CSV table of C-alpha atoms in Angstrom, one decimal:
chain,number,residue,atom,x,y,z
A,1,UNK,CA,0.0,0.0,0.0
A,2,UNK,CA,1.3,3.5,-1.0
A,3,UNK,CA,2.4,6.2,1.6
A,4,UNK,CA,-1.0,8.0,0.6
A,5,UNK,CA,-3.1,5.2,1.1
A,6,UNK,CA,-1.7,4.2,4.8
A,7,UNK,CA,-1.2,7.7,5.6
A,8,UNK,CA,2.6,6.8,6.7
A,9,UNK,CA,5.2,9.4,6.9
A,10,UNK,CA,7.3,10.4,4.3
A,11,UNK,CA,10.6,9.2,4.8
A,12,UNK,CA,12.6,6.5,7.2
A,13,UNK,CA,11.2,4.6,10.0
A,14,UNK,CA,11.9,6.8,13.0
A,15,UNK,CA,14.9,5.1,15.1
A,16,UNK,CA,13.8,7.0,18.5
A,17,UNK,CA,12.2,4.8,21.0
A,18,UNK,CA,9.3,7.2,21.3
A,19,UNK,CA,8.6,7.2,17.4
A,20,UNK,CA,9.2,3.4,17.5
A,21,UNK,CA,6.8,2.5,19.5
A,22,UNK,CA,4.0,5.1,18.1
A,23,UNK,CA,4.5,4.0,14.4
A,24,UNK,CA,4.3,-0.1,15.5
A,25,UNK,CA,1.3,0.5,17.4
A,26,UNK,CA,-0.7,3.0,14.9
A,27,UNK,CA,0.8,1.1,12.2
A,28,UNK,CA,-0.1,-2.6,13.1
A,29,UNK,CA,-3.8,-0.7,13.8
A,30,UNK,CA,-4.2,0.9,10.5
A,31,UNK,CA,-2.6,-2.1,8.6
A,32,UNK,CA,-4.9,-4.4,10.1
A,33,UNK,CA,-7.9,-1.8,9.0
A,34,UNK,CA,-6.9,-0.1,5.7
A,35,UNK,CA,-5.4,-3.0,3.9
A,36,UNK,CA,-8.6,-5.1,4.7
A,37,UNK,CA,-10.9,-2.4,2.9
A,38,UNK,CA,-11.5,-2.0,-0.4
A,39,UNK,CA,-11.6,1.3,-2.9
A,40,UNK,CA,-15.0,2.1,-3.3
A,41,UNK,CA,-16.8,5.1,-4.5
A,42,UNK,CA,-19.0,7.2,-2.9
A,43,UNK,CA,-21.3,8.5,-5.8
A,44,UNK,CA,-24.0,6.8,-3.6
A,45,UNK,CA,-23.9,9.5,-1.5
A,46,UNK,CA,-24.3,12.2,-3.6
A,47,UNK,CA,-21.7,11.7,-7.1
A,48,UNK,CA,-21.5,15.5,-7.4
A,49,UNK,CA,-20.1,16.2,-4.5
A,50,UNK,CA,-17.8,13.0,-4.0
A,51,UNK,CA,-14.3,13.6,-4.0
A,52,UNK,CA,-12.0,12.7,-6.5
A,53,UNK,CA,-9.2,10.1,-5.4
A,54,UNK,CA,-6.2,12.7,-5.6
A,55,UNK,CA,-7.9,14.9,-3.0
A,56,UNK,CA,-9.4,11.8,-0.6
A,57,UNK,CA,-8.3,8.8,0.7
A,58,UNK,CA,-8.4,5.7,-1.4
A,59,UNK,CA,-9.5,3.7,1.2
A,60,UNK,CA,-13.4,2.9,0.5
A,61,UNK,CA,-16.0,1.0,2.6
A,62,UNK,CA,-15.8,-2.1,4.8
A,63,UNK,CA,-17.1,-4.3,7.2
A,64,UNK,CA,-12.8,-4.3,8.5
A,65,UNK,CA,-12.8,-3.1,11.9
A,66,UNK,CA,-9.4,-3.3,14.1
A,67,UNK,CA,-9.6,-6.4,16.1
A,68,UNK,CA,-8.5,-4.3,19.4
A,69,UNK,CA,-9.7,-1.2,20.6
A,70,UNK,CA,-8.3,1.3,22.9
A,71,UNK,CA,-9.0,0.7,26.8
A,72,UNK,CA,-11.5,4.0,27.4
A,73,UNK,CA,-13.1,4.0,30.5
A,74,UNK,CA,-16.8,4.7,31.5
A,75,UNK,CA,-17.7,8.4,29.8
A,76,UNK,CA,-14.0,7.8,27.7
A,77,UNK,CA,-14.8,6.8,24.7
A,78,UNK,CA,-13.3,8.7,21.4
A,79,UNK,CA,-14.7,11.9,21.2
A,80,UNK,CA,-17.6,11.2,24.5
A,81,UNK,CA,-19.1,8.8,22.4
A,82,UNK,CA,-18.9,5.1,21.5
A,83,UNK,CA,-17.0,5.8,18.5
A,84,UNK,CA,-13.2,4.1,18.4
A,85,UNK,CA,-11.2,1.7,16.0
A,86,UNK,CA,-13.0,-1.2,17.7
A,87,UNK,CA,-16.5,-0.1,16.9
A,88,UNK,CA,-16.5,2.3,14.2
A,89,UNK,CA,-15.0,1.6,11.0
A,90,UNK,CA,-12.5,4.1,9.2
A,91,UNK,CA,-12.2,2.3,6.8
A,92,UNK,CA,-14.6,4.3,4.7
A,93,UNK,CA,-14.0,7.8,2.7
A,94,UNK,CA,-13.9,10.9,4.1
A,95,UNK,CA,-17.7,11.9,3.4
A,96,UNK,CA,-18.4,14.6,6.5
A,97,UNK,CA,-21.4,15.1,8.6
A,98,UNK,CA,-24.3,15.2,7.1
A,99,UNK,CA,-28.2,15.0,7.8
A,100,UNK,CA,-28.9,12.6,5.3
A,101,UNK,CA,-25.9,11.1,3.3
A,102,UNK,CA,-25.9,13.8,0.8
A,103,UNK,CA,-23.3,16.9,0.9
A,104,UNK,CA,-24.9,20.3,0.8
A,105,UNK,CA,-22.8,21.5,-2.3
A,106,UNK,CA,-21.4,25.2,-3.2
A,107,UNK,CA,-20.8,25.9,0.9
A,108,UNK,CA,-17.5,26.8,0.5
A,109,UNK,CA,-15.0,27.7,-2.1
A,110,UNK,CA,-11.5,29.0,-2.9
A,111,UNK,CA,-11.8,32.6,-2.1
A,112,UNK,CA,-9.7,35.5,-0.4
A,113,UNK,CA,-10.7,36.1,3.0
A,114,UNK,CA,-7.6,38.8,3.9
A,115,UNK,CA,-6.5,36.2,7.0
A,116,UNK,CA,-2.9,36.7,7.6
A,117,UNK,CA,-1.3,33.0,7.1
A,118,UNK,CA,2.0,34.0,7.1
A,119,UNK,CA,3.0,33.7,10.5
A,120,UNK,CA,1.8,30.1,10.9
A,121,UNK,CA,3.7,29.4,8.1
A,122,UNK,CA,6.9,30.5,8.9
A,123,UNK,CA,6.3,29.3,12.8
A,124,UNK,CA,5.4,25.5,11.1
A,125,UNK,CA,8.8,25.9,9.0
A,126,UNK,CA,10.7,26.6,12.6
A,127,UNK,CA,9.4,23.6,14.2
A,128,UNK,CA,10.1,21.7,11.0
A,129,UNK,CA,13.7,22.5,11.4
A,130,UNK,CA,14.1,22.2,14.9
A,131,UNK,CA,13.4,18.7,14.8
A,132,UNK,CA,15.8,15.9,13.7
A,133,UNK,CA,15.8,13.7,11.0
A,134,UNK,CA,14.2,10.8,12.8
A,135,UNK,CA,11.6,13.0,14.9
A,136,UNK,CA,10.9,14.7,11.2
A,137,UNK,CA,10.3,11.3,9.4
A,138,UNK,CA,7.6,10.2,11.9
A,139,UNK,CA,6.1,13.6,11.8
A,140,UNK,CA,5.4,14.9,8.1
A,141,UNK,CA,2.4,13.1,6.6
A,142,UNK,CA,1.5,13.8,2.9
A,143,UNK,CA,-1.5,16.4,2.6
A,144,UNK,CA,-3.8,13.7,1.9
A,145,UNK,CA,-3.0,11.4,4.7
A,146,UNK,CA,-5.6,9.4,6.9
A,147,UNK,CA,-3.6,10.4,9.4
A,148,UNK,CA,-5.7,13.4,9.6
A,149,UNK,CA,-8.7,11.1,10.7
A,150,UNK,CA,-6.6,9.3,13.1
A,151,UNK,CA,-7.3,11.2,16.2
A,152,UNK,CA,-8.9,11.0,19.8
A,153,UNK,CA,-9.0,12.6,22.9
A,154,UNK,CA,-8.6,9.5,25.1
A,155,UNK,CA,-5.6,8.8,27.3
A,156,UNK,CA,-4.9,5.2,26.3
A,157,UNK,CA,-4.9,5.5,22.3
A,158,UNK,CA,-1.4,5.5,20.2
A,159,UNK,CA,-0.7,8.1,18.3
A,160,UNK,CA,1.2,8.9,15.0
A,161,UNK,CA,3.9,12.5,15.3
A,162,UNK,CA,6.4,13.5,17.5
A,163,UNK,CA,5.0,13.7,21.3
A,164,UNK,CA,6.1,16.8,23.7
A,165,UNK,CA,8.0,13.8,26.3
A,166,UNK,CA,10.5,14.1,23.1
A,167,UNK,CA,11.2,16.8,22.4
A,168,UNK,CA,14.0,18.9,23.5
A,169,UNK,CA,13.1,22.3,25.7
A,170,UNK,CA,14.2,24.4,22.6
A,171,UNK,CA,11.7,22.0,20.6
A,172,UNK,CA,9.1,21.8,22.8
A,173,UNK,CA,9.4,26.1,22.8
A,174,UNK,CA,9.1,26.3,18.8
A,175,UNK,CA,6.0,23.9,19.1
A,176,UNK,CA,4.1,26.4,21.5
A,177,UNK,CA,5.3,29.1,19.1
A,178,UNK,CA,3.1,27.5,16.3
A,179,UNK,CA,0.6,27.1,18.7
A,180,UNK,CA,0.6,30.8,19.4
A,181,UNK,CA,1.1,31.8,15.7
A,182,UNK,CA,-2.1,29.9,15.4
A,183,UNK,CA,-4.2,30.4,18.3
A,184,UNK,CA,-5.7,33.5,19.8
A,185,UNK,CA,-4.6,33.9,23.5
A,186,UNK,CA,-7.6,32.4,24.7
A,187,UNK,CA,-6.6,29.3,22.4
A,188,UNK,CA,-3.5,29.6,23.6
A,189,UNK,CA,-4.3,29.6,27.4
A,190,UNK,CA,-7.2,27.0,26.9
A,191,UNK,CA,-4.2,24.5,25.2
A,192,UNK,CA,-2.0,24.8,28.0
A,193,UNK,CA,-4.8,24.4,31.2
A,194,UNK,CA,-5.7,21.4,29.6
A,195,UNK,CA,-2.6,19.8,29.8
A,196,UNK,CA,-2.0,21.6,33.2
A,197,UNK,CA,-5.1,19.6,34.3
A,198,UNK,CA,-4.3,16.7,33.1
A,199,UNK,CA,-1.0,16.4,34.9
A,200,UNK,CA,-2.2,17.5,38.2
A,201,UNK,CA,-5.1,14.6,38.2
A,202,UNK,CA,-2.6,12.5,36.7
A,203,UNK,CA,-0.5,12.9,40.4
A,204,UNK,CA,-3.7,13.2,42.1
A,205,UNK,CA,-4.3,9.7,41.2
A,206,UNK,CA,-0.7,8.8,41.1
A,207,UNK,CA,-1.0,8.1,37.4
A,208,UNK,CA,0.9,10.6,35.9
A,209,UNK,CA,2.2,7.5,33.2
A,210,UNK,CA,-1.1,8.1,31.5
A,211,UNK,CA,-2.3,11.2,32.5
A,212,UNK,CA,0.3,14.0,32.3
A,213,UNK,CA,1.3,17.3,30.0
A,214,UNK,CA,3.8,15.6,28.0
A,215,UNK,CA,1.4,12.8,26.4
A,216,UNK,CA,0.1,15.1,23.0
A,217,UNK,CA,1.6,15.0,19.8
A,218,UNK,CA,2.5,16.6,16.7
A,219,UNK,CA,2.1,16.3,13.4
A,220,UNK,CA,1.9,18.3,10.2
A,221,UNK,CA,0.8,17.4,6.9
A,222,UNK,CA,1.8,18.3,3.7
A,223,UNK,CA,4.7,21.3,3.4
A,224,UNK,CA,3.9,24.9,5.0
A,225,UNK,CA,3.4,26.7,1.8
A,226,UNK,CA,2.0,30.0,0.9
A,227,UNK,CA,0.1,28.6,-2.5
A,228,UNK,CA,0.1,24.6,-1.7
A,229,UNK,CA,-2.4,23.1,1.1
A,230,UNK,CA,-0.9,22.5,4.1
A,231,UNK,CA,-1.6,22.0,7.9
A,232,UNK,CA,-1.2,20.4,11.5
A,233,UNK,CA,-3.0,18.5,14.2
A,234,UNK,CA,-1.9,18.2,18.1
A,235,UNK,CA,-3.9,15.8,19.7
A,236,UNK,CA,-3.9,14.0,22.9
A,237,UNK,CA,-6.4,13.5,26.4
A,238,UNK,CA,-9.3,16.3,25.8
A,239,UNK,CA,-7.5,18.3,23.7
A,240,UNK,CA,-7.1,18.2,19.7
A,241,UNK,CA,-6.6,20.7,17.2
A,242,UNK,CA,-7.2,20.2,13.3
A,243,UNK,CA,-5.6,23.3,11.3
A,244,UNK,CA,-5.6,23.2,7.8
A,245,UNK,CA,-4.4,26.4,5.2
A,246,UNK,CA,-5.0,26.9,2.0
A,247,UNK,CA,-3.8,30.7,0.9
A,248,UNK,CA,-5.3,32.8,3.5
A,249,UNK,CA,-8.1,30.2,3.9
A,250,UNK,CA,-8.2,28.6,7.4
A,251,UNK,CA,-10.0,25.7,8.5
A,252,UNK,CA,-9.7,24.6,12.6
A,253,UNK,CA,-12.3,21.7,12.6
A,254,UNK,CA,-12.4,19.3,14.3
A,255,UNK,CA,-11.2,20.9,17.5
A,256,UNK,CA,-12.2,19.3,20.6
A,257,UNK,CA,-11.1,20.9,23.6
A,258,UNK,CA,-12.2,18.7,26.9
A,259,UNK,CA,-11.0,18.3,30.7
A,260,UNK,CA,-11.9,16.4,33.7
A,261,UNK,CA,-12.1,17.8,35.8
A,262,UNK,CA,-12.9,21.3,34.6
A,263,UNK,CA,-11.2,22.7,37.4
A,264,UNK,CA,-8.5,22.3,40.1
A,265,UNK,CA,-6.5,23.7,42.7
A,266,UNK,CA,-2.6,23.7,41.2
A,267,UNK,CA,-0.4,25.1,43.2
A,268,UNK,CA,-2.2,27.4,45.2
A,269,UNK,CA,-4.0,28.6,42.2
A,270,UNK,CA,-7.6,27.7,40.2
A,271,UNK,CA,-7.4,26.7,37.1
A,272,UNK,CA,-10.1,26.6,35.1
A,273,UNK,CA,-11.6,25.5,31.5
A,274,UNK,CA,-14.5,24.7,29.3
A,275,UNK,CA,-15.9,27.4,31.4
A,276,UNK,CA,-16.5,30.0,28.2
A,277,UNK,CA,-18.8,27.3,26.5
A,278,UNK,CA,-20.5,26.1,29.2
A,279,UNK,CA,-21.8,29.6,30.3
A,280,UNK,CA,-22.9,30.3,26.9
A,281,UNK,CA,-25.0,27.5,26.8
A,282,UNK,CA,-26.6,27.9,30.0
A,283,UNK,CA,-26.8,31.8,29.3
A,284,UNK,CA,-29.1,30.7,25.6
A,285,UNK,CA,-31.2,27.7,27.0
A,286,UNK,CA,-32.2,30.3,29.5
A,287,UNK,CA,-33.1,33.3,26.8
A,288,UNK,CA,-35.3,31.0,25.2
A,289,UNK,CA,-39.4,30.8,26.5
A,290,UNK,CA,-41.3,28.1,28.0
A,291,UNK,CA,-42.6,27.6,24.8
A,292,UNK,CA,-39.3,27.3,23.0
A,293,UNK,CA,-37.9,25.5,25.5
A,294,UNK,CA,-40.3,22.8,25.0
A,295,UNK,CA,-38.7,22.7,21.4
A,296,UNK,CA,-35.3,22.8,21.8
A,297,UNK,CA,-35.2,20.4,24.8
A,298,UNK,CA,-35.6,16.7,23.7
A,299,UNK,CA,-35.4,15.6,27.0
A,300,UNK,CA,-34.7,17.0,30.7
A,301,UNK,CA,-32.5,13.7,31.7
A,302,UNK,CA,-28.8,13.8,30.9
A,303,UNK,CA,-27.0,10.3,30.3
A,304,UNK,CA,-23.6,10.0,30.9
A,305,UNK,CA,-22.8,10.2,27.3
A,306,UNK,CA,-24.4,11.9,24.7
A,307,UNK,CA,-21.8,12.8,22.0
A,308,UNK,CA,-22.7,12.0,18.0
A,309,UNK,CA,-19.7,13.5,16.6
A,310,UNK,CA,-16.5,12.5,18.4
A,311,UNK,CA,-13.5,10.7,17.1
A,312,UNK,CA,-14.0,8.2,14.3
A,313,UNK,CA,-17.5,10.0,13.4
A,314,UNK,CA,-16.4,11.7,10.4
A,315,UNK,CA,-19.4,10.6,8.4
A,316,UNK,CA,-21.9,11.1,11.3
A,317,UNK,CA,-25.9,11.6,9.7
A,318,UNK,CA,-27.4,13.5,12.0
A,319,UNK,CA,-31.1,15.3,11.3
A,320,UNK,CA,-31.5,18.7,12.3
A,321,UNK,CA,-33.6,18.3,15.3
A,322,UNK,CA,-34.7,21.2,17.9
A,323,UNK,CA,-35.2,24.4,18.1
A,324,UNK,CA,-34.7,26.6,14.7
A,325,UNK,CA,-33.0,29.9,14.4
A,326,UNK,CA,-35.4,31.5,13.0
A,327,UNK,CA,-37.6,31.3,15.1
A,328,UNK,CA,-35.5,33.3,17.3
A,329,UNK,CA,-35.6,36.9,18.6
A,330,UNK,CA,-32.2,38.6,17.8
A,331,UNK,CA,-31.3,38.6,21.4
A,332,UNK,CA,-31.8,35.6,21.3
A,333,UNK,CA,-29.5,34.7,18.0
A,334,UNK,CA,-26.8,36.9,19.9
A,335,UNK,CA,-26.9,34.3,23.0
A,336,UNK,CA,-26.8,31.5,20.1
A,337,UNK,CA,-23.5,33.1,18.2
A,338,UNK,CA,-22.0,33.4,22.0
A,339,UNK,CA,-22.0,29.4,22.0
A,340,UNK,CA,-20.2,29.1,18.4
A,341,UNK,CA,-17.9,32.4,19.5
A,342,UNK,CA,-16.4,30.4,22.3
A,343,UNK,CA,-15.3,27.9,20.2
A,344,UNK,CA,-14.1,29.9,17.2
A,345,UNK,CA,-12.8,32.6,19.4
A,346,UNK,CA,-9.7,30.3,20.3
A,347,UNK,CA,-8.1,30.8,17.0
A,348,UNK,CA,-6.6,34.2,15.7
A,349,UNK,CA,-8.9,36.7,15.6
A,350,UNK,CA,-9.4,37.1,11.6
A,351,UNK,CA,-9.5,33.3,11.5
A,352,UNK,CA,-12.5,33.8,13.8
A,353,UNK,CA,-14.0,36.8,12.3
A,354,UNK,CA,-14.3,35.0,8.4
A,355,UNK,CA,-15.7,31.5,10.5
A,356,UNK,CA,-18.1,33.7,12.9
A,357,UNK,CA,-19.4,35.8,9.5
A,358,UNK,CA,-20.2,32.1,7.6
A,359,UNK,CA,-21.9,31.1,10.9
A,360,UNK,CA,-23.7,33.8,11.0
A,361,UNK,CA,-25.1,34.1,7.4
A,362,UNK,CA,-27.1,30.4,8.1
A,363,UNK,CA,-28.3,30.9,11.5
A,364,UNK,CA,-31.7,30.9,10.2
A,365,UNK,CA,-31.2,27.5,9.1
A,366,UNK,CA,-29.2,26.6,12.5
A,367,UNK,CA,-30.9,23.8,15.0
A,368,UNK,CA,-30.3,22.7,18.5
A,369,UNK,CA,-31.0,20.1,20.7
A,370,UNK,CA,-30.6,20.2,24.2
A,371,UNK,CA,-30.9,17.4,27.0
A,372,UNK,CA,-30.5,17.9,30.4
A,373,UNK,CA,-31.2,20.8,33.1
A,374,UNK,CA,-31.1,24.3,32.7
A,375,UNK,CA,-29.7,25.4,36.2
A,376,UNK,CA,-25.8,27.2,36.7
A,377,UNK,CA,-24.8,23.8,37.9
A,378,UNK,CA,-26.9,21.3,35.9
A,379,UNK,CA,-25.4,19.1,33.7
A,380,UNK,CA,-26.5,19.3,29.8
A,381,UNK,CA,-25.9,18.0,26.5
A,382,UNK,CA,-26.5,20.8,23.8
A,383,UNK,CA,-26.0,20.4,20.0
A,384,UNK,CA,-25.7,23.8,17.2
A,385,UNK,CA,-26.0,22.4,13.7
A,386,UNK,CA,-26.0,24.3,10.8
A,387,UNK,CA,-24.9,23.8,7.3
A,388,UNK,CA,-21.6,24.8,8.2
A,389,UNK,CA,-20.9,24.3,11.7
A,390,UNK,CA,-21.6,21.6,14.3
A,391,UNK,CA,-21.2,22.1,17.9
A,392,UNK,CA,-21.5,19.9,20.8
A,393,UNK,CA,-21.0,20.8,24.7
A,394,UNK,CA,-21.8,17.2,26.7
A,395,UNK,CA,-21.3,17.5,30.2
A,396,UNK,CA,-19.6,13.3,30.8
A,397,UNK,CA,-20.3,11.1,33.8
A,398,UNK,CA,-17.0,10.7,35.8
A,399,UNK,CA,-14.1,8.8,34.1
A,400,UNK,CA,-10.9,7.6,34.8
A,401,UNK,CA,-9.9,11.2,36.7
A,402,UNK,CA,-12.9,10.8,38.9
A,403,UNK,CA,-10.8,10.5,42.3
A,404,UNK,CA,-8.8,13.8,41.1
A,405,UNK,CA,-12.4,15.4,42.1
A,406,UNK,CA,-13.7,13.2,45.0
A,407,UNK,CA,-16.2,11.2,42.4
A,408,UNK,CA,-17.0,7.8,41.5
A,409,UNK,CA,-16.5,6.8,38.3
A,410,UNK,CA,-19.7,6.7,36.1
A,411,UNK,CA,-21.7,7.8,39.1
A,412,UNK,CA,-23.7,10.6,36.6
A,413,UNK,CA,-23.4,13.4,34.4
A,414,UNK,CA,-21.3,16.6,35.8
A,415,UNK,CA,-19.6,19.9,34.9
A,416,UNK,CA,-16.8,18.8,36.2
A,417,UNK,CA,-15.7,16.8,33.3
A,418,UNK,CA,-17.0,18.1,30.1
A,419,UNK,CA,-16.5,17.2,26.2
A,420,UNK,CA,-16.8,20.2,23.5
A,421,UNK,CA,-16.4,19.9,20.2
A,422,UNK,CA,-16.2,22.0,17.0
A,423,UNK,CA,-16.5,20.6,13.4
A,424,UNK,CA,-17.6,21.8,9.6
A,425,UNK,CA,-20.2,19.8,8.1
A,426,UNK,CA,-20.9,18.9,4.7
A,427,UNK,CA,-17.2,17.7,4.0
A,428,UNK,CA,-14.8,21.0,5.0
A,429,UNK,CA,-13.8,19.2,8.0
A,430,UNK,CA,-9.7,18.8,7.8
A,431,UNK,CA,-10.4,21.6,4.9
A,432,UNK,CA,-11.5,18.9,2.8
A,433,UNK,CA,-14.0,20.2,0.6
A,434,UNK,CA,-11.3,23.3,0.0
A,435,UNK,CA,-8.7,19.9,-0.8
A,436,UNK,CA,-10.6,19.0,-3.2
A,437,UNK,CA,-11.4,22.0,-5.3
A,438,UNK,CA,-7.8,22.9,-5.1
A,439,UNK,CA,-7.0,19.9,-6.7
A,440,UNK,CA,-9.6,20.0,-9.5
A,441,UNK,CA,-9.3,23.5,-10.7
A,442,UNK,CA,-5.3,24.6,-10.1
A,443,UNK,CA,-3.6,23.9,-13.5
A,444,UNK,CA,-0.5,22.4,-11.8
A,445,UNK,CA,-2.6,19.9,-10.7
A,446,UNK,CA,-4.5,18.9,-13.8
């Protein structure tokens, strides 16, 4: 199978233990998947929108799945929901969310949008060269890689890059650089409390081998390039990050940015997340009437889990279901964009301002869902779907971090260890839908 198919690295296997271990692991996983599917076309989902096999993954549908998945506890699935390599098959094409199979065409295109790409670029090119030759090979995937799919937030799951435990201090430095060129300081901030988080329940439990700040990695596909497309994911426990760029054309989907808990007293200090989308939540159920509540709220019990769209749900059909956005006063619609703005507020601000403008133009046609109570402290699902964007705050029983917090594991929904997630419907997740336009109409590529 090509480097393209398997989504492999480019060059040598890595020598470093680390990168060892990572590639065998991921490797044996997606050899045991990918070479037992075939290439199969999706014009049944919609030919004009399918993509063509130099933008997509050759991979098609099977009945494959990897004979072992990763050890997630209660409320620790991939992504909050039951989705993993032992019970959701990647062995199909890249199709995106959708509500009924078929893509929603002409969403997004090749266009100027004025964002300034220049400085993740160059930042991407300094971590590039700051690595070594080994740490580079088992970090630079081709543009088209699977390994863009290959993602969860879970603690226990292997994963493909170059992880901060190997990098040097100067390394690890230029990798929070590209994380700053990238991020707003929000983002930024967010990033580096997760981690924070996660190492101090890590101790707190005195398991800091699988729950610490050192345990997320890196990898970039394609070459940084001011023309070409190009991008990077960082992924590890409740916290990944998709950035694709094409031009001046951003896309950071899917982004899920999780903790558990949500807060903690480290070193004399509380730190805090997931507070920004929680509040907006809480602060829109709570606009709404009695009358649109009954709409929007599908139920007033919370399970444990309610995520559709986590890891390995790239091709999630979801129906719009809820309350509609135009039926909304424009207070109202404010309180709804204040949900999507604390997600897309944690990249750069222009990044933001082109995603929140493109939210904004279908949030007639935007839906959501809500499950659970409507109090400061209740715990809630809520889902914001639109054409081009799909948003999910779930609010997870206890996991494996439950005696950071004085819980018990899978004793009931909480605050105190939440799952949000950000992604682009209708195929633009990972930039896709940008991927494959690129690819049809630049003349170097025809």
């Amino acid at each position: 199978m090509t480097e393209l198919d398997t989504g492999e690295p480019t060059a040598q296997e890595p020598q470093s233990e680390g990168g060892r271990r990572a590639h065998a692991s991921r490797r044996n996983f997606m050899r045991k998947v990918f070479f037992a599917s075939g290439a199969t076309a999706v014009v049944t989902m919609g030919g004009a929108g399918a993509f063509a096999a130099m933008a997509d993954d050759t991979t098609g549908t099977a009945d494959a799945t990897a004979s072992a998945a990763p050890s997630g506890a209660a409320g620790e699935g991939p992504g909050g929901g039951t989705g993993g390599p032992g019970n959701q098959s990647i062995t199909e094409e890249f199709f995106g969310l959708t509500t009924d199979g078929k893509r929603v065409d002409d969403l997004f295109t090749i266009h100027s949008t004025g964002v300034a790409t220049a400085p993740v670029i160059s930042a991407a090119n300094a971590f590039l060269a700051g690595l070594s030759d080994t740490q580079k090979s088992s970090t630079q995937f081709t543009i088209h890689s699977t390994e863009w799919r290959l993602w969860s937030n879970i603690d226990s799951y292997e994963r493909q890059g170059v992880s901060l435990a190997d990098l040097s201090d100067d390394q690890k430095a230029l990798g929070t650089a590209l994380l700053k060129a990238a991020l707003s300081a929000d983002g930024l901030e967010t990033t580096e409390k997760i981690r924070k988080i996660n190492q101090a329940a890590g101790e707190a439990i005195g398991n800091t081998g699988s729950f610490n700040e050192d345990a997320y990695y890196w990898t970039l596909m394609g070459t940084p390039s001011a023309t070409e497309p190009w991008g990077f994911q960082f992924d590890g426990h409740h916290l990944v990050i998709n950035y694709f760029v094409l031009g001046d054309q951003v896309v950071m989907s899917p982004c899920f940015w999780g903790s558990e808990p949500t807060s903690m007293e480290i070193d004399g200090e509380t730190v805090s997340v997931c507070r920004e989308e929680v509040v907006a939540s809480l602060a829109f159920i709570n606009s709404l009437t009695e009358a649109q509540q009954k709409v929007a709220i599908e139920t007033a019990t919370k399970s444990n889990e309610s995520m559709k769209a986590g890891a390995f749900s790239d091709n999630t059909v979801q129906a719009y279901t809820g309350l509609r956005g135009n039926a909304l006063t424009g207070r109202q619609k404010t309180k709804l964009l204040g949900i999507a703005e604390s997600f897309v507020g944690r990249a750069k601000a222009d990044v933001a301002k082109v995603k929140l403008a493109e939210v904004r133009k279908h949030l007639d046609d935007t839906y959501v869902t809500w499950a659970g109570g409507t109090g400061d402290d209740d715990a809630f699902y809520v889902r914001v779907h639109s054409p081009v964007v799909w948003i999910e705050v779930d609010c997870q029983a206890p996991g494996p971090l439950a005696g950071a917090y004085g819980a018990t594991q899978g004793s009931g929904a909480t605050q105190k260890h939440v799952h949000p997630i950000i992604r682009t419907p209708n195929g633009n997740d990972y930039g896709r839908e940008l991927l494959r336009q690129h690819y049809l109409t630049s003349p170097h590529h025809q």
